[in-house]
Structure formats: C-alpha cells, structure tokens
Coordinates of C-alpha atoms in Angstrom, one line a residue:
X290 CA 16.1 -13.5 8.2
X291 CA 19.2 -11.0 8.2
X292 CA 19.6 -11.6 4.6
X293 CA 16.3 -10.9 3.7
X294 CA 17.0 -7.2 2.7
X295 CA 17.0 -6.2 -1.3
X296 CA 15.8 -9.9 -2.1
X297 CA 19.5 -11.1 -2.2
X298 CA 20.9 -7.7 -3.6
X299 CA 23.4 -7.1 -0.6
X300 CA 26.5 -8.4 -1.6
X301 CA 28.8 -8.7 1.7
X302 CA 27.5 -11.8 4.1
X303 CA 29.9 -13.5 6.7
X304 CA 31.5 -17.4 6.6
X305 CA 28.0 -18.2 8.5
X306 CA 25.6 -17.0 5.9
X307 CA 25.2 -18.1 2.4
X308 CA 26.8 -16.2 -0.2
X309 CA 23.8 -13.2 -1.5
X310 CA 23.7 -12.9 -5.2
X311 CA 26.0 -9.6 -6.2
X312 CA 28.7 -11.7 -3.7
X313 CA 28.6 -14.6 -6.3
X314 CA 28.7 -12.3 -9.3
X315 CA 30.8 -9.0 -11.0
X316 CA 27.9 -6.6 -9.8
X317 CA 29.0 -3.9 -7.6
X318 CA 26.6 -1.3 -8.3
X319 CA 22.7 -1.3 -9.0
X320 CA 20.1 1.4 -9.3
X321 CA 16.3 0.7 -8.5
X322 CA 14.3 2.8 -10.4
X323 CA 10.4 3.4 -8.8
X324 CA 10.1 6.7 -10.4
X325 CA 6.6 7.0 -12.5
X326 CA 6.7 7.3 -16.1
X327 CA 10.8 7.8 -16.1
X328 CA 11.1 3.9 -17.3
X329 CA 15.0 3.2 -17.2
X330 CA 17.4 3.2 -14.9
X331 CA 21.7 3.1 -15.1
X332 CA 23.8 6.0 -14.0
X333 CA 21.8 7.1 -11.7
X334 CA 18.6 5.9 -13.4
X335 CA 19.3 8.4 -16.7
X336 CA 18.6 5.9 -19.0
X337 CA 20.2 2.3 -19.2
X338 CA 19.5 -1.2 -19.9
X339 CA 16.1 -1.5 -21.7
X340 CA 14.6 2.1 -20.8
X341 CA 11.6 2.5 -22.9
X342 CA 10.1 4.9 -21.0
X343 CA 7.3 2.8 -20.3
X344 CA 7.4 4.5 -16.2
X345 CA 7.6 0.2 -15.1
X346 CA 9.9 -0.5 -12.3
X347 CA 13.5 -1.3 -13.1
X348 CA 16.6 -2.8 -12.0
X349 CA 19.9 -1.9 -13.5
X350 CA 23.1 -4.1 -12.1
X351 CA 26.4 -2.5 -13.3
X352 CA 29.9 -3.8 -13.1
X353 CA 31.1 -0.3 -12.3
X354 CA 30.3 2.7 -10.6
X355 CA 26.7 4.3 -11.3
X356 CA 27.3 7.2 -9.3
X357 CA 29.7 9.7 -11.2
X358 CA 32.2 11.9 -9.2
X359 CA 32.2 14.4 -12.1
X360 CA 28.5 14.6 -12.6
X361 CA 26.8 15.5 -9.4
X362 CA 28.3 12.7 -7.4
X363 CA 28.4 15.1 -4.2
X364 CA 24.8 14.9 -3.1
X365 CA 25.3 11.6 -2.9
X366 CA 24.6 9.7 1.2
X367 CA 27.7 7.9 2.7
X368 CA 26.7 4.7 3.7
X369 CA 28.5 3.3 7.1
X370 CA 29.9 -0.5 7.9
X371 CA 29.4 0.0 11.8
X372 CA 26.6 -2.7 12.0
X373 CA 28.8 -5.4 10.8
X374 CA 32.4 -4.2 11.6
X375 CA 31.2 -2.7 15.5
X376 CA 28.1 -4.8 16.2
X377 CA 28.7 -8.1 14.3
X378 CA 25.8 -8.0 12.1
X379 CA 26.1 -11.2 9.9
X380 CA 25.9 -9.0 6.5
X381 CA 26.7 -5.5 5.4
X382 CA 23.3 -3.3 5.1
X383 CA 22.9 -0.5 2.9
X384 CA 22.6 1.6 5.4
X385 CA 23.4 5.5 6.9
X386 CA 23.3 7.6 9.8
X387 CA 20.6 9.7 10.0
X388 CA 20.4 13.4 10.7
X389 CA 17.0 13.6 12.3
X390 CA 14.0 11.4 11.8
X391 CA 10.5 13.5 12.5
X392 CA 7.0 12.6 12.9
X393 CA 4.5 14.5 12.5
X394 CA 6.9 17.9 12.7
X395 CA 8.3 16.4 16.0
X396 CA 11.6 14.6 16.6
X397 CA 11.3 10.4 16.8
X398 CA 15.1 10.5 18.0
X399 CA 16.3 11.1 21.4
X400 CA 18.0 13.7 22.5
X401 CA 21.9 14.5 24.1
X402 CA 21.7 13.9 27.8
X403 CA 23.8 15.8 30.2
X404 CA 25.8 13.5 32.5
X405 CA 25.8 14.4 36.7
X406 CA 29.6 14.5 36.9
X407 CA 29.6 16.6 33.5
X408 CA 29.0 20.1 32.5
X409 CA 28.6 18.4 28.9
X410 CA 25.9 16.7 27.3
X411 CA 26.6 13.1 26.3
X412 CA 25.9 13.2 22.6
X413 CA 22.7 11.1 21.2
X414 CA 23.4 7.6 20.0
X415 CA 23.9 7.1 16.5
X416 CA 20.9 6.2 14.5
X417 CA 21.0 4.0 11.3
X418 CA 18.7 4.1 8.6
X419 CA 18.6 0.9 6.9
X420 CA 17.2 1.4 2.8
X421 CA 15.0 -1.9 2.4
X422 CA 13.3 -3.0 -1.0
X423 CA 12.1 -6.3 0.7
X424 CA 9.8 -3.6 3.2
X425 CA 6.5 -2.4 2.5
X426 CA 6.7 0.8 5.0
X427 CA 8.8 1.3 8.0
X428 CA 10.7 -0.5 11.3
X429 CA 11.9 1.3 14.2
X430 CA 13.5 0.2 17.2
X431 CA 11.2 -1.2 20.1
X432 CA 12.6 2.1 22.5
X433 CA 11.7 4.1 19.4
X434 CA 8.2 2.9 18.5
X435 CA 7.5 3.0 22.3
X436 CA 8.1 6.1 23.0
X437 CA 6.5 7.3 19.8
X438 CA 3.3 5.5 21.8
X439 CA 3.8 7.7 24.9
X440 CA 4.3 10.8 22.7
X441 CA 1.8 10.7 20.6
X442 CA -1.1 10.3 23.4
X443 CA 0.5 13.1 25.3
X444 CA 0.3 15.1 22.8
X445 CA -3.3 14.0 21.1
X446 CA -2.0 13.3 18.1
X447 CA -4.7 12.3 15.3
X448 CA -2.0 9.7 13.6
X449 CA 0.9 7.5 15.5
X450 CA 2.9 7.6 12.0
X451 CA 1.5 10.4 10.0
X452 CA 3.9 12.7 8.1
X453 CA 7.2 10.9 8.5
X454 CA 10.5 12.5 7.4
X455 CA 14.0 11.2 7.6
X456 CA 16.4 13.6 7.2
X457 CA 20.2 12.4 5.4
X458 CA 23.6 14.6 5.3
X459 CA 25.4 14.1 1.7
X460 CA 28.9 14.0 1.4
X461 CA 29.0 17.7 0.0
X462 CA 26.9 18.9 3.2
X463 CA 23.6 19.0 1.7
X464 CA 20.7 17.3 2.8
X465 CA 18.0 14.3 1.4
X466 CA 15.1 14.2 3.0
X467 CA 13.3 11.6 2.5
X468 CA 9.4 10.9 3.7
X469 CA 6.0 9.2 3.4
X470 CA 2.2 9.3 4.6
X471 CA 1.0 7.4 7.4
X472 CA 3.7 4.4 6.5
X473 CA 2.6 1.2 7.6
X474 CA 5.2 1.0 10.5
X475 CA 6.1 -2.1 13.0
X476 CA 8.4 -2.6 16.1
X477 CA 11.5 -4.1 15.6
X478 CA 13.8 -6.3 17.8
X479 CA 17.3 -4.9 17.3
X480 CA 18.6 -8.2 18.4
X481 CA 17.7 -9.3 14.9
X482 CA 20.3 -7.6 13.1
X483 CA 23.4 -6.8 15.9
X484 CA 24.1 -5.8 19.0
X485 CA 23.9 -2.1 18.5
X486 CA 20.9 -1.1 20.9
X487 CA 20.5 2.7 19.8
X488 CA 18.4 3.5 17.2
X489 CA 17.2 1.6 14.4
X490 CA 15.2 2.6 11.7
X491 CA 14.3 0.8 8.1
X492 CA 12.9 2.4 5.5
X493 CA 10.8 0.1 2.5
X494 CA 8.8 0.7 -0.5
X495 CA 6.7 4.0 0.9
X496 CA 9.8 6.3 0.8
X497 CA 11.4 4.8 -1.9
X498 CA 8.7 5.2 -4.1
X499 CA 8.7 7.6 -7.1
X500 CA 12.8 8.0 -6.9
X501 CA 15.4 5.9 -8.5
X502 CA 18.1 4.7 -5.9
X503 CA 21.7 4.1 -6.9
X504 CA 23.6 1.9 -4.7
X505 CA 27.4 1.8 -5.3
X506 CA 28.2 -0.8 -2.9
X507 CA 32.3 -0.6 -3.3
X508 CA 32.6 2.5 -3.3
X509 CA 30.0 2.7 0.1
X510 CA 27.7 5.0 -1.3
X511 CA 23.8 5.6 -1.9
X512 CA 21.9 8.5 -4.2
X513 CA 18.4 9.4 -4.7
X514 CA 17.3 10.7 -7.9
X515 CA 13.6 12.2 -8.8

C-alpha cells in the first residue's frame, strides 16, 4: 500500500490512512545507518544509541534535529511536499527532485520540449525521487521504464539497468550522487501514489547501502553520510 514505505517510519498520513508510527510518537528525526563496519548511528550516524562498532545495521530515532546547521548541515537534500500538498498523495514521502537520473552514462529523464507557438522550450517535468527502506532496488515510472526498453535496444545496450546514477542538488549547491549496479528495477503505476504523472522514481536498499541516511522530517530535509 501507500504507507508501505520505511516500514511505518513516515510520519505524516491523511484522516484516511491510519496513523504511521513517528505520527503517534515524539520522533521527528531518524538516521538509518547501512554503512559497513561504522556500527552506530545519531547525528548523522557519528555515533549514537548503542554504536559498538560492530558495522550491524542501525536505526537511531531522535526527538530533535540529527542534521546540524553548524556542522556541515549544507550538503544536506531538500526534500519537497508536492506529492501530497499538489497531487493528493495520502502520506508525505521522503522524497526530492532530482537533478538527472542516468543509465548507463545516458539520460533516463526526458528532455525540455519546444512548444509550436513558442520560441521557448517548455521546461521538463519535475522528477521525484522517493528514498525507500521497504525496496530492494528501484521503481520508475511506466513512461520511464518504457522508454528505457526502446532505448536500450536502439542503442544495443548489454544491460537495461546497468550503471544507474541519480544525481541530487544540496541546499548549499553541491551535488549527491547516488548509484548502484544492475539494480533490480520494476515498472510502476504512478496512479499508486498521486496524480502527478511525470516522473517517478524510488530508490531501495541498492543505493542506500553502505551510507547512513539522516532524515529530519520537520525540518524537510535528507543527508547521506559515508
């Protein structure tokens, strides 16, 4: 279902849907820490609750802010309401806009298109990235996946999802790029989340892995530490 995502760690759901676990609790923060051999997580994985370093997978929950304004907190990914607010998804996903998506060293995300009665191209749609624990590799929207089909035979490609990369803007202008090998990757029905019909993309366990992620959900804010 919609709620499915971070196995009940989303914490804003509508009247319709039953109240997720951080909604019913303090918790508006939590880092999940799949680095190797970096056991514990907390401020930005740097050691909380129980790190002893045994490189095991962790979950820190925090009352207040993980990410630190002072400390870095810059390189940090914005993360956007327009799913819910815009498109009426029933719960708030941890989720961003991405600044390019590439497969394979070619774009996955379609391009401006110039208008007949303009001398401007319309911009792209806007593509979201949704960060998903409860995923195993990778979901893209139908058009996406699709066309990635057409592509990738045109082209001769040895691998439909080979080397992916998705490319994030931080909020002081840098860039997190996050990627995997030949992602186990599957079509998705956008219907299933809103009624946005650009491009959707959500990203599980194969790019995730090896980083600590630090979700500070009041503050609307994501980091990825190493």
């Amino acid at each position: 279902g919609q709620g499915g995502v971070f196995l009940g760690l989303l914490r804003e759901t509508d009247a319709k849907t039953y109240p997720s676990f951080l909604g019913q609790t303090g918790y508006g923060s939590f880092c999940v820490d799949l680095r190797h051999g970096n056991g514990g997580g907390g401020n930005d994985g740097g050691g909380g609750s129980g790190g002893g370093g045994g490189g095991s997978p962790e979950l820190v929950l925090s009352t207040r802010p993980l990410i630190r304004d002072g400390d870095g907190g810059g390189d940090c990914v914005p993360l956007v309401r327009d799913l819910h607010r815009r498109y009426g998804a029933s719960v708030v996903h941890y989720a961003a806009r991405a600044a390019a998506v590439n497969v394979n060293g070619r774009s996955l995300l379609p391009a401006a298109t110039k208008k007949p009665s303009s001398s401007r191209p319309a911009p792209a749609p806007a593509a979201y990235v949704i960060f998903d624990t409860g995923c195993s590799g990778m979901a893209v929207s139908e058009e996406l996946y699709d066309e990635r089909n057409v592509r990738a035979r045109e082209n001769r490609e040895k691998s439909l999802w080979g080397d992916v990369e998705v490319v994030l803007a931080t909020r002081d202008g840098g860039e997190v790029r996050l990627t995997a090998t030949r992602p186990f990757t599957t079509s998705l029905d956008n219907r299933t989340l809103s009624r946005y019909r650009g491009p959707i993309i959500v990203l599980g366990l194969a790019f995730l892995d090896g980083l600590a992620m630090t979700v500070d959900a009041r503050e609307g804010r994501v980091r990825f530490s190493r």
